[in-house]
Tab-separated table of C-alpha atoms and ligand atoms in Angstrom:
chain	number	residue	atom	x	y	z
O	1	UNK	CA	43.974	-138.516	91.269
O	2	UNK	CA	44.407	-141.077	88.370
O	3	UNK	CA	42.404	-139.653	84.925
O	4	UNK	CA	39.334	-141.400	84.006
O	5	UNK	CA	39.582	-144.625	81.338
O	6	UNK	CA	37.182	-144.300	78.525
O	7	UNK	CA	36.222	-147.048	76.533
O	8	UNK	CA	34.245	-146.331	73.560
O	9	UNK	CA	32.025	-149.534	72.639
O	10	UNK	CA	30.239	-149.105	69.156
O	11	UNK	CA	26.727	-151.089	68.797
O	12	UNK	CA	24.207	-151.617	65.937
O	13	UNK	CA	22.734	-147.662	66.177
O	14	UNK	CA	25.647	-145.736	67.936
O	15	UNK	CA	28.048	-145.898	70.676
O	16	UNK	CA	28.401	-144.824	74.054
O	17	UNK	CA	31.654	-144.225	76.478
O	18	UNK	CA	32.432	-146.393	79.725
O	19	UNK	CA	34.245	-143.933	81.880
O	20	UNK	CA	36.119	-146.104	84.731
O	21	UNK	CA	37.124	-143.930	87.462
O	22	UNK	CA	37.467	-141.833	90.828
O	23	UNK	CA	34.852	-139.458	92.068
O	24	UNK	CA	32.134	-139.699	89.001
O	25	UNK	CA	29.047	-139.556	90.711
O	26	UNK	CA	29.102	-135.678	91.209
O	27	UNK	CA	29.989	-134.836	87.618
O	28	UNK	CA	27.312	-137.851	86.471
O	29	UNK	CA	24.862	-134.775	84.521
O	30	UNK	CA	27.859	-133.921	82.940
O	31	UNK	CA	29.854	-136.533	82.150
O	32	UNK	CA	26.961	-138.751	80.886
O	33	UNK	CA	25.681	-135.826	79.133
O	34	UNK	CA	22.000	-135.473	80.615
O	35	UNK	CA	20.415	-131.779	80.142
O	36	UNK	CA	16.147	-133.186	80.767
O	37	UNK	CA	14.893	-134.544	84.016
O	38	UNK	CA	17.088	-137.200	85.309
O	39	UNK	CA	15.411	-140.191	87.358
O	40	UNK	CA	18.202	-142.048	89.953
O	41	UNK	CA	17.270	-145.809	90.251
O	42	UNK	CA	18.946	-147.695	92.999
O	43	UNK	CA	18.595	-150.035	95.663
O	44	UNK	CA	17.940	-150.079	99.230
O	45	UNK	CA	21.380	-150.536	100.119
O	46	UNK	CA	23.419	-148.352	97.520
O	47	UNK	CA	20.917	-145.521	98.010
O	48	UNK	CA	21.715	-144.389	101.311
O	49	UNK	CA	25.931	-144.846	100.545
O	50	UNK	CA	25.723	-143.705	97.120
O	51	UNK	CA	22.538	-141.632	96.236
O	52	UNK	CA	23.664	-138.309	97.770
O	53	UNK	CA	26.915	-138.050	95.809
O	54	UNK	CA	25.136	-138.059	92.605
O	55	UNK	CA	25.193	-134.697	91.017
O	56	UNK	CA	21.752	-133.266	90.585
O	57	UNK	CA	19.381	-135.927	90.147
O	58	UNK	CA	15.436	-134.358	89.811
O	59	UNK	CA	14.310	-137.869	91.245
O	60	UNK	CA	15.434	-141.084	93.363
O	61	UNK	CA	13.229	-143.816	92.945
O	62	UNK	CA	14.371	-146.840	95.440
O	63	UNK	CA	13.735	-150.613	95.159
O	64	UNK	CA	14.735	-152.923	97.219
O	65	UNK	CA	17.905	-154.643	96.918
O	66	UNK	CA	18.098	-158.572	95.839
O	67	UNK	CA	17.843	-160.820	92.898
O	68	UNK	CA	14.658	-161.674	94.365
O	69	UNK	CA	12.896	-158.237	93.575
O	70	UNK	CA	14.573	-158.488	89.836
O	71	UNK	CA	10.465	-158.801	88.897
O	72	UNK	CA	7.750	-157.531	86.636
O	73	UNK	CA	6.534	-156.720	89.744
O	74	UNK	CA	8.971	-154.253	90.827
O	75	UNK	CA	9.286	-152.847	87.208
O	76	UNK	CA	5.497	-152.290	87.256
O	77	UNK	CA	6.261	-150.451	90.984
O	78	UNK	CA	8.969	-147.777	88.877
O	79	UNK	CA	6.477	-147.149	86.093
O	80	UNK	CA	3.774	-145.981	88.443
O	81	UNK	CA	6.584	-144.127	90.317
O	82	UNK	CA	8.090	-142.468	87.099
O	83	UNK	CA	4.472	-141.361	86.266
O	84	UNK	CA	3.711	-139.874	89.941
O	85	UNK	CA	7.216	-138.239	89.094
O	86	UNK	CA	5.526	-136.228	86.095
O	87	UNK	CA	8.479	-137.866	83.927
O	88	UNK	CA	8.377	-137.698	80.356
O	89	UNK	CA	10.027	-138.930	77.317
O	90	UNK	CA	13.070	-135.935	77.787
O	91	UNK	CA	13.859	-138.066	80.933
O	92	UNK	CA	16.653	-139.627	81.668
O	93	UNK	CA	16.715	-143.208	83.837
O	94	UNK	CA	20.128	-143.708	85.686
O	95	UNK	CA	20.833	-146.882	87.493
O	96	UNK	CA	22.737	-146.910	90.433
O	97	UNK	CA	23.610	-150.116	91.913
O	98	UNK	CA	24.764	-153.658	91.396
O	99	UNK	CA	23.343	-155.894	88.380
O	100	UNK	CA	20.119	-156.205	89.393
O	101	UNK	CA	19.341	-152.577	89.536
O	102	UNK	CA	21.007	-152.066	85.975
O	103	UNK	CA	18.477	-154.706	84.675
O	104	UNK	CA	15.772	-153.853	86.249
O	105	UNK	CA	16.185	-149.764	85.301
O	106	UNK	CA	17.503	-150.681	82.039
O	107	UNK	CA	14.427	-152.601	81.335
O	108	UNK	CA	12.327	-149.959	83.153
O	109	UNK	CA	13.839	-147.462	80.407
O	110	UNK	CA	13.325	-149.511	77.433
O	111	UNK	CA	9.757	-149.573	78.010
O	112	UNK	CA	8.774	-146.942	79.654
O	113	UNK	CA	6.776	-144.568	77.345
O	114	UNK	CA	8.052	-146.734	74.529
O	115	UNK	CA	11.559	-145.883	75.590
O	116	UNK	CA	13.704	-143.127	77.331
O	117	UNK	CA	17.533	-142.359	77.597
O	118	UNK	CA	19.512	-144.902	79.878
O	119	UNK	CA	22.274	-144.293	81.792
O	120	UNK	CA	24.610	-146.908	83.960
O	121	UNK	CA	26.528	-145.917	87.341
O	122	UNK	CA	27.484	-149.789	88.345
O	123	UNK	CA	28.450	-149.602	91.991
O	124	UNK	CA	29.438	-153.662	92.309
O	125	UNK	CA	32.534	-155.024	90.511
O	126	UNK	CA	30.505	-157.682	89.012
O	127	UNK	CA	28.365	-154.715	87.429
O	128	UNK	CA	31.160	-152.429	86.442
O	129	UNK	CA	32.953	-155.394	84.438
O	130	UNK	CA	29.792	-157.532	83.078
O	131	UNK	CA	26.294	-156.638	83.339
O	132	UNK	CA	26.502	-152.906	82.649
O	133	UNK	CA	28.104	-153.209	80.007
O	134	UNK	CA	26.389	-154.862	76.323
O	135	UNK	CA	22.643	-153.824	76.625
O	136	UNK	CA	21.470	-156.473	78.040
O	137	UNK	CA	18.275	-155.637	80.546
O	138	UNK	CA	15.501	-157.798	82.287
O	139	UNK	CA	13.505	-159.408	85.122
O	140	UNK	CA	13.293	-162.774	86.406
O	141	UNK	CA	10.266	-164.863	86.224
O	142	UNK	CA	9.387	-167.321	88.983
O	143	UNK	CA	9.758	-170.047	86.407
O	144	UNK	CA	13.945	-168.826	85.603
O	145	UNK	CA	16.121	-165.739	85.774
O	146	UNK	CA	16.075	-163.399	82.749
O	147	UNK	CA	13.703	-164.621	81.548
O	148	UNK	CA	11.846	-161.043	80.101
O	149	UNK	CA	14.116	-158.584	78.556
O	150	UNK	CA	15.447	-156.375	76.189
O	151	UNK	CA	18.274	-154.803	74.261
O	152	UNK	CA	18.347	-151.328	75.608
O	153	UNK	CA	22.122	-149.690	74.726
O	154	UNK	CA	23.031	-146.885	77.803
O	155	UNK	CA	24.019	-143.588	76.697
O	156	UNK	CA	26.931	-143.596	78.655
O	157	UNK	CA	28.096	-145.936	81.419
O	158	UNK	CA	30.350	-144.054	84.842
O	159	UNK	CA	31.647	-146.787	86.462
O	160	UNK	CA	32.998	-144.755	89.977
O	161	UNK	CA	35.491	-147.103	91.509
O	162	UNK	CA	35.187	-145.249	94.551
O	163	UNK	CA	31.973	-146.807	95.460
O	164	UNK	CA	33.856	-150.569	95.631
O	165	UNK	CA	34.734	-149.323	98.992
O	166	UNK	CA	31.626	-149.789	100.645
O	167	UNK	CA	31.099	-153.254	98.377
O	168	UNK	CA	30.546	-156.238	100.673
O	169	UNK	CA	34.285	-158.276	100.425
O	170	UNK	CA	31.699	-161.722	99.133
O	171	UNK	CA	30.376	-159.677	96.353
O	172	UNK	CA	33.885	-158.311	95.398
O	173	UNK	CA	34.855	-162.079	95.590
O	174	UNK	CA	31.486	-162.653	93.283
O	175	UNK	CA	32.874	-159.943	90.579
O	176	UNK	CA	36.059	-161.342	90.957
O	177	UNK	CA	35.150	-164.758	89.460
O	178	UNK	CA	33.815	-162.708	85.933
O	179	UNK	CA	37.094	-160.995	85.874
O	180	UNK	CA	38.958	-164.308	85.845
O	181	UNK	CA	36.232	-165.213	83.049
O	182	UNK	CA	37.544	-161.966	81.240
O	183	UNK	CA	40.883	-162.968	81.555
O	184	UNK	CA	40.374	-166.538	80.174
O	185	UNK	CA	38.677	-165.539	77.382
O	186	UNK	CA	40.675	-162.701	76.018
O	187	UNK	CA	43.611	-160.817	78.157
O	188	UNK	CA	46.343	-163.402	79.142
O	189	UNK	CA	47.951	-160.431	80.994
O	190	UNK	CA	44.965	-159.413	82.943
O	191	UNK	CA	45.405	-163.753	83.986
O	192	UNK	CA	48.735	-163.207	84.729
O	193	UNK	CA	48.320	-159.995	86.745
O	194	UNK	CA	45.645	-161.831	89.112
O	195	UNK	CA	48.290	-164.795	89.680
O	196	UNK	CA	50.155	-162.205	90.586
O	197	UNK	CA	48.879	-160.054	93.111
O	198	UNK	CA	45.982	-162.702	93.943
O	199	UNK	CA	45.558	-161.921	97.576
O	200	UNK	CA	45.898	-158.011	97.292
O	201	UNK	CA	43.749	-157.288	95.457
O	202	UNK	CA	40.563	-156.846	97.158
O	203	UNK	CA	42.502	-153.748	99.107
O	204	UNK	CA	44.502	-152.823	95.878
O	205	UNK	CA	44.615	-149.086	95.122
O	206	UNK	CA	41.659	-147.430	93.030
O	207	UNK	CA	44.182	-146.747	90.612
O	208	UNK	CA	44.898	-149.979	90.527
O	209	UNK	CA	40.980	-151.270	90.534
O	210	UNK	CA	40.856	-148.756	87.720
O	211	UNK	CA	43.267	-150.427	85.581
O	212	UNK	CA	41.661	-153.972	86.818
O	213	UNK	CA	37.923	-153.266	85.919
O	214	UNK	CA	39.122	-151.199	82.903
O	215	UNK	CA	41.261	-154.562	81.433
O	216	UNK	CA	38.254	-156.825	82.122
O	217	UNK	CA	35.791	-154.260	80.432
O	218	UNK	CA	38.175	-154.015	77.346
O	219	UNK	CA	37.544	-157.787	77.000
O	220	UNK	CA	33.740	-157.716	77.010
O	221	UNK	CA	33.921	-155.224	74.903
O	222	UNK	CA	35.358	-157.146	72.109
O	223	UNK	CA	33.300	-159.301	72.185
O	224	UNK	CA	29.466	-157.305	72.557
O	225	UNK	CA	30.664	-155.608	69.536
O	226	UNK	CA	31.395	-158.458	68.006
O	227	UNK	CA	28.192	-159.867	68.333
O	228	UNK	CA	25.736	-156.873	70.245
O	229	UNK	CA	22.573	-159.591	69.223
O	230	UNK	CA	24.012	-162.811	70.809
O	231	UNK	CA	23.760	-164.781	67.547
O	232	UNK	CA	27.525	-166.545	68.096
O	233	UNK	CA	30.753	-165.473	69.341
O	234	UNK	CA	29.147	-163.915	72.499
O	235	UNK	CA	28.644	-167.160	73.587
O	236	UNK	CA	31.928	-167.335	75.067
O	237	UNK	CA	30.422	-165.199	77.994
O	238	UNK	CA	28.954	-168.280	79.041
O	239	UNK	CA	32.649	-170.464	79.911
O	240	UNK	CA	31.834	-171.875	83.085
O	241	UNK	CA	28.377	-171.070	83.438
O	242	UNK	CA	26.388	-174.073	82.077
O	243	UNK	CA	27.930	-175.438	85.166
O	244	UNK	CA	27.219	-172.035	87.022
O	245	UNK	CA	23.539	-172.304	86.283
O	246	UNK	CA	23.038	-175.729	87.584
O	247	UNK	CA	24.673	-175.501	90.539
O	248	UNK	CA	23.087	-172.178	91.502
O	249	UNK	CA	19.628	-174.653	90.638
O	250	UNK	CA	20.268	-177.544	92.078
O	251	UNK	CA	21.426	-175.929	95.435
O	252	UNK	CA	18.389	-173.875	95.379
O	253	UNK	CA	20.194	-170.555	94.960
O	254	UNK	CA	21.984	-171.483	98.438
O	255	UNK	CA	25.617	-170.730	96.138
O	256	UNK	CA	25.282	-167.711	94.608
O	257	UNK	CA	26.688	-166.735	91.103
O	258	UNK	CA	30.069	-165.915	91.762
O	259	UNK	CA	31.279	-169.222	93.594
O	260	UNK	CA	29.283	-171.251	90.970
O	261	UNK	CA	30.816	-169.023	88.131
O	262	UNK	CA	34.114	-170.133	90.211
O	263	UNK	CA	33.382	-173.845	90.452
O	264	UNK	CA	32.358	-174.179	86.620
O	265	UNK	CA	35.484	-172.394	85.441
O	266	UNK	CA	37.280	-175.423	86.789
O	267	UNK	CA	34.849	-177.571	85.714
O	268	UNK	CA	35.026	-176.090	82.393
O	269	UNK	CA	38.925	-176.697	82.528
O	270	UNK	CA	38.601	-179.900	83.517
O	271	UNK	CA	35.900	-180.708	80.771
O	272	UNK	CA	38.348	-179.420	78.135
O	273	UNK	CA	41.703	-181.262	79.060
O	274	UNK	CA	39.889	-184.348	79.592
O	275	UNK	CA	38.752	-183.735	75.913
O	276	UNK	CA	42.314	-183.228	75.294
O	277	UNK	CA	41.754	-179.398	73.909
O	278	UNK	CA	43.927	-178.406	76.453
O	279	UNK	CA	46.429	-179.195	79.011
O	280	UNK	CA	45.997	-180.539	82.681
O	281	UNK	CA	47.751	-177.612	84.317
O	282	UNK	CA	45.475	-175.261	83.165
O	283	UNK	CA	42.548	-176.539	85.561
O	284	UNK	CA	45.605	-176.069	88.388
O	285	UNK	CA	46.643	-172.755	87.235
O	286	UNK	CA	42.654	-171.437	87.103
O	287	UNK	CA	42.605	-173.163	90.882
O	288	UNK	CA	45.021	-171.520	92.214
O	289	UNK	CA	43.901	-167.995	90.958
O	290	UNK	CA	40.873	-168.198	91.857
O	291	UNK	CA	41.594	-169.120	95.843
O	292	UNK	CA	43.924	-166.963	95.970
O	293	UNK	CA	41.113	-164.152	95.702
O	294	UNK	CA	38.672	-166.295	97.952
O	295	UNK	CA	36.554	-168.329	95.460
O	296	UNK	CA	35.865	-172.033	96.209
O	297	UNK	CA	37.023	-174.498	93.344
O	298	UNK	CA	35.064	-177.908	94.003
O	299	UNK	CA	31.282	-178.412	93.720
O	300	UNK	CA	30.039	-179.316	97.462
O	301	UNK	CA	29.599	-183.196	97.667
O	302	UNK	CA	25.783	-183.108	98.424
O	303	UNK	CA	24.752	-181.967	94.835
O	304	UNK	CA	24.985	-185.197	92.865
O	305	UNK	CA	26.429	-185.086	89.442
O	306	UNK	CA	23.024	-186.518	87.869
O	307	UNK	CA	20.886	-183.694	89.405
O	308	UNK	CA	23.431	-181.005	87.647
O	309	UNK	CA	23.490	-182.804	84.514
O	310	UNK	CA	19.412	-182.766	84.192
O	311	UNK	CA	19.846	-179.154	85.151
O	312	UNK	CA	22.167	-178.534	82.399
O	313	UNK	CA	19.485	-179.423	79.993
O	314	UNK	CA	17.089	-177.412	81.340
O	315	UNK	CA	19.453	-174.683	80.813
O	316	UNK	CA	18.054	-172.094	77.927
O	317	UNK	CA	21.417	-172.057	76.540
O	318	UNK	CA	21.005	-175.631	75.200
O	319	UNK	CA	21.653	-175.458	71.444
O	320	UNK	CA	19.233	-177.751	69.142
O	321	UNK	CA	18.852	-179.836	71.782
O	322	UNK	CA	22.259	-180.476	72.677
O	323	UNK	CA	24.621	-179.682	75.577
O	324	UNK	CA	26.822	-176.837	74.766
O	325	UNK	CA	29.712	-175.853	76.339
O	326	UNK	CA	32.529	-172.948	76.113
O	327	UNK	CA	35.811	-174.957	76.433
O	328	UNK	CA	39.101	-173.701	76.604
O	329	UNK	CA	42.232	-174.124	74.253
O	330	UNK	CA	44.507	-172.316	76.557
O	331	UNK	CA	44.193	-168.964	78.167
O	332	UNK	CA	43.069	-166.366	75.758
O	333	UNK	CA	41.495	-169.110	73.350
O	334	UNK	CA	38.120	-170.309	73.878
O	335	UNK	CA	35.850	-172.334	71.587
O	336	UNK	CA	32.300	-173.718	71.220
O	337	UNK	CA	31.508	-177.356	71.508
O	338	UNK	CA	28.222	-178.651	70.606
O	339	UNK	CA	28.155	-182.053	71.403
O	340	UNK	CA	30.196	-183.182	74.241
O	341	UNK	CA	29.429	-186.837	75.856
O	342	UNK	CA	27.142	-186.947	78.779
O	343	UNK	CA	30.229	-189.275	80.073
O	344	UNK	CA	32.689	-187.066	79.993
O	345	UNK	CA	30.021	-184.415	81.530
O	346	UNK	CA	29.443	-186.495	84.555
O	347	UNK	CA	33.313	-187.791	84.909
O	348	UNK	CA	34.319	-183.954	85.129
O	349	UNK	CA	31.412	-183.590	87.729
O	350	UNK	CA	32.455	-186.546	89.713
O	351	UNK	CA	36.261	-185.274	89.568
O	352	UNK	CA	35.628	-181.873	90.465
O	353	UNK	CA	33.477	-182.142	93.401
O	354	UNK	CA	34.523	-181.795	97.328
W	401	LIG	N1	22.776	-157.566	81.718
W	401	LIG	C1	23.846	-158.339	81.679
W	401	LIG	O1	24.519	-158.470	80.664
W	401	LIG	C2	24.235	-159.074	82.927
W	401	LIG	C3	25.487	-159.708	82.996
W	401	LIG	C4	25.837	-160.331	84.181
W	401	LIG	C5	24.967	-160.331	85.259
W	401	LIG	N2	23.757	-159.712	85.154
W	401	LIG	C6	22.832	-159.680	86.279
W	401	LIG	O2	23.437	-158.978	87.344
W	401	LIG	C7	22.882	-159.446	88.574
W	401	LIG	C8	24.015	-159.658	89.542
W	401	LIG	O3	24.666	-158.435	89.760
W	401	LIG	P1	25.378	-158.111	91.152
W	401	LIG	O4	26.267	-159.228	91.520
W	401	LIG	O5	25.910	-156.743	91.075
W	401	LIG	O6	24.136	-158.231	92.173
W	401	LIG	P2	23.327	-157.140	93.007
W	401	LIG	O7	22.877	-156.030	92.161
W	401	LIG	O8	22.300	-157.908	93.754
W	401	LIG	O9	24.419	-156.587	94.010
W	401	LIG	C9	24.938	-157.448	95.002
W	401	LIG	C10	24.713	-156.852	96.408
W	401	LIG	O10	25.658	-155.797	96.607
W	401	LIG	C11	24.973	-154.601	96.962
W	401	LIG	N3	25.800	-153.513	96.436
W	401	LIG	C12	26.047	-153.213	95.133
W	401	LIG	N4	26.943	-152.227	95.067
W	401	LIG	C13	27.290	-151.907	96.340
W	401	LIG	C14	28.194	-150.972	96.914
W	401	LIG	N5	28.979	-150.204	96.154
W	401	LIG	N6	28.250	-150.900	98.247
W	401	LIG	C15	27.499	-151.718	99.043
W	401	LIG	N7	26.653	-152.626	98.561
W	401	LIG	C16	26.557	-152.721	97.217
W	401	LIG	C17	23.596	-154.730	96.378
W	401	LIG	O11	22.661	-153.933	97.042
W	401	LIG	C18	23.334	-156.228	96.597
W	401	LIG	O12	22.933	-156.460	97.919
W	401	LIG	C19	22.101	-160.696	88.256
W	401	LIG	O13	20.730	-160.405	88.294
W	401	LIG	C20	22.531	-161.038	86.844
W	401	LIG	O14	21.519	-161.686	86.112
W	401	LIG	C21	23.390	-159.082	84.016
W	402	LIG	ZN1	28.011	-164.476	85.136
């Protein structure tokens, strides 16, 4: 069996280690360091495939899986749970699950008592590369996603790869479309290795998932430590998802995140070469990638380029009042545009749709 990756990210008050690896979960109390109560935190589908291999938890508290119970409502549901539990301030919270579990227990932990110790186990690929990773937590309100949150930095995250073999092959797909986002915005190579082995890789190896999810981590690292506040450069994050956002809206969460994080990278490349920061091919190139690992790559016909556009101003990421998008230069060079034409907006929309 392959060694464990660690990646050490450093934030504002400390650091903590991303272990990527095989067969984590047992050794979780001693790899992420917990010696107090430990509290598991997972969902009603990771629990019953994942729960039992997690060394010595005191505790498993279970919500129910789905974006949908990312509430106030189901945070309110842990803290009467934690209390019933007896647990303390020496507890630990672990989440174990997909990205909605990490926000919801990481939020859970930042406010619980004022604050305990955090802990990350992300069982989806989407989690292990993006949303564990930065200290980002929250809930939804009914009025837009993410809406309540905090910074709460994990102690440690254990990212097991060996739990991507029970992950539904759409949700690999979905994590899938933020490691081609990674791969844009910082790792040519990790591009280029995709391209590559495209079609394989949803039944690679876990070594080779290791070395995946470990190359797309490296690249969000960067950049959270960079920025850990979200004042600038971690903007970048967002390439492709001002058109992400509006097409999960105006198809009334009917596409999920991953195909709309799919369909705005393209739109995204076709937004920048048609304001000549990059060339044509690139909008090919990012095409072809991301069908080869099962992600669609043109905006369904019935969602008219008008209704996205409105959307995309109702999108929080709006700067001053004006559309902002992350373009791309070429692979591995992003950059921030603040004022792009509504034309060119709507002519990208109009091209890219399907
Ligand atoms: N905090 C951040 O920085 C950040 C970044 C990106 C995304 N997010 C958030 O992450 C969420 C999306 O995360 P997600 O795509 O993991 O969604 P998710 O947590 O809903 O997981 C997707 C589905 O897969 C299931 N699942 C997860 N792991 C599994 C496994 N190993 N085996 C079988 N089933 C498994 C889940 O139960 C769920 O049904 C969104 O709420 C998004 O806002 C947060
Ligand atoms: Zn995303």
């Amino acid at each position: 069996m392959n060694e464990a990756t660690t990646l050490t990210v450093t934030h504002p008050t400390g650091k903590y280690d991303v272990l990527i690896g095989s067969n984590l979960l047992p050794r979780l109390r001693e790899l992420a360091h917990i010696s107090g109560p430990m509290v598991l935190i997972t969902d009603s589908h990771v629990g019953p495939l994942h729960a039992a291999r997690c060394g010595q938890a005191d505790c498993v508290l279970t919500m129910p899986a789905g974006e949908r119970h990312k509430t106030l409502a189901t945070a309110n549901s842990l803290y009467v749970q934690l209390l019933a539990a007896g647990v303390d301030r020496s507890g630990t919270v672990v989440a174990l699950g997909g990205g909605v579990v990490g926000d919801v227990a990481g939020f859970v932990a930042a406010t619980y008592m004022r604050g305990v110790a955090f802990v990350q186990c992300p069982t989806s690929l989407l989690a292990m590369v993006d949303a564990s990773v930065g200290g980002k937590t929250g809930v939804d309100l009914p009025e837009g996603k993410n809406l309540v949150g905090a910074f709460k930095q994990p102690t440690a995250v254990l990212a097991d790869i060996d739990t991507l073999q029970t992950l539904p092959s759409t949700e690999f797909a979905a994590g899938m479309a933020e490691v081609i986002k990674h791969g844009l915005l910082g790792h040519a190579r990790l591009f280029a290795d995709i391209e590559n082995e495209g079609r394989r890789l949803p039944t690679a190896s876990p070594a080779r998932l290791q070395t995946l999810v470990s190359e797309a981590v490296r690249v969000k690292r960067q950049i959270v430590q960079e920025d850990p506040f979200e004042h600038g450069r971690r903007a970048v994050l967002n390439l492709g998802h001002t058109f992400a956002h509006a097409i999960e809206q105006v198809s009334q969460y009917h596409i999920g995140h991953g195909p709309a994080v799919a369909m705005g990278l393209v739109a995204a490349a076709n937004l920048s070469a048609r304001l000549a920061y990059c060339a044509p091919q690139l909008q090919t190139q990012i095409e072809q990638v991301l069908t080869a690992v099962n992600l669609p790559v043109r905006i369904p016909a019935n969602l008219p380029p008008a209704a996205l556009y409105q959307a995309m101003g109702s999108d929080k990421k709006k700067a001053a009042g004006q559309l902002r998008f992350i373009l791309l230069q070429d692979i591995g060079h992003p950059l921030m545009v603040d004022s792009v034409p509504e034309k060119s907006v709507l002519a990208t929309l109009g091209e890219v749709q399907g």
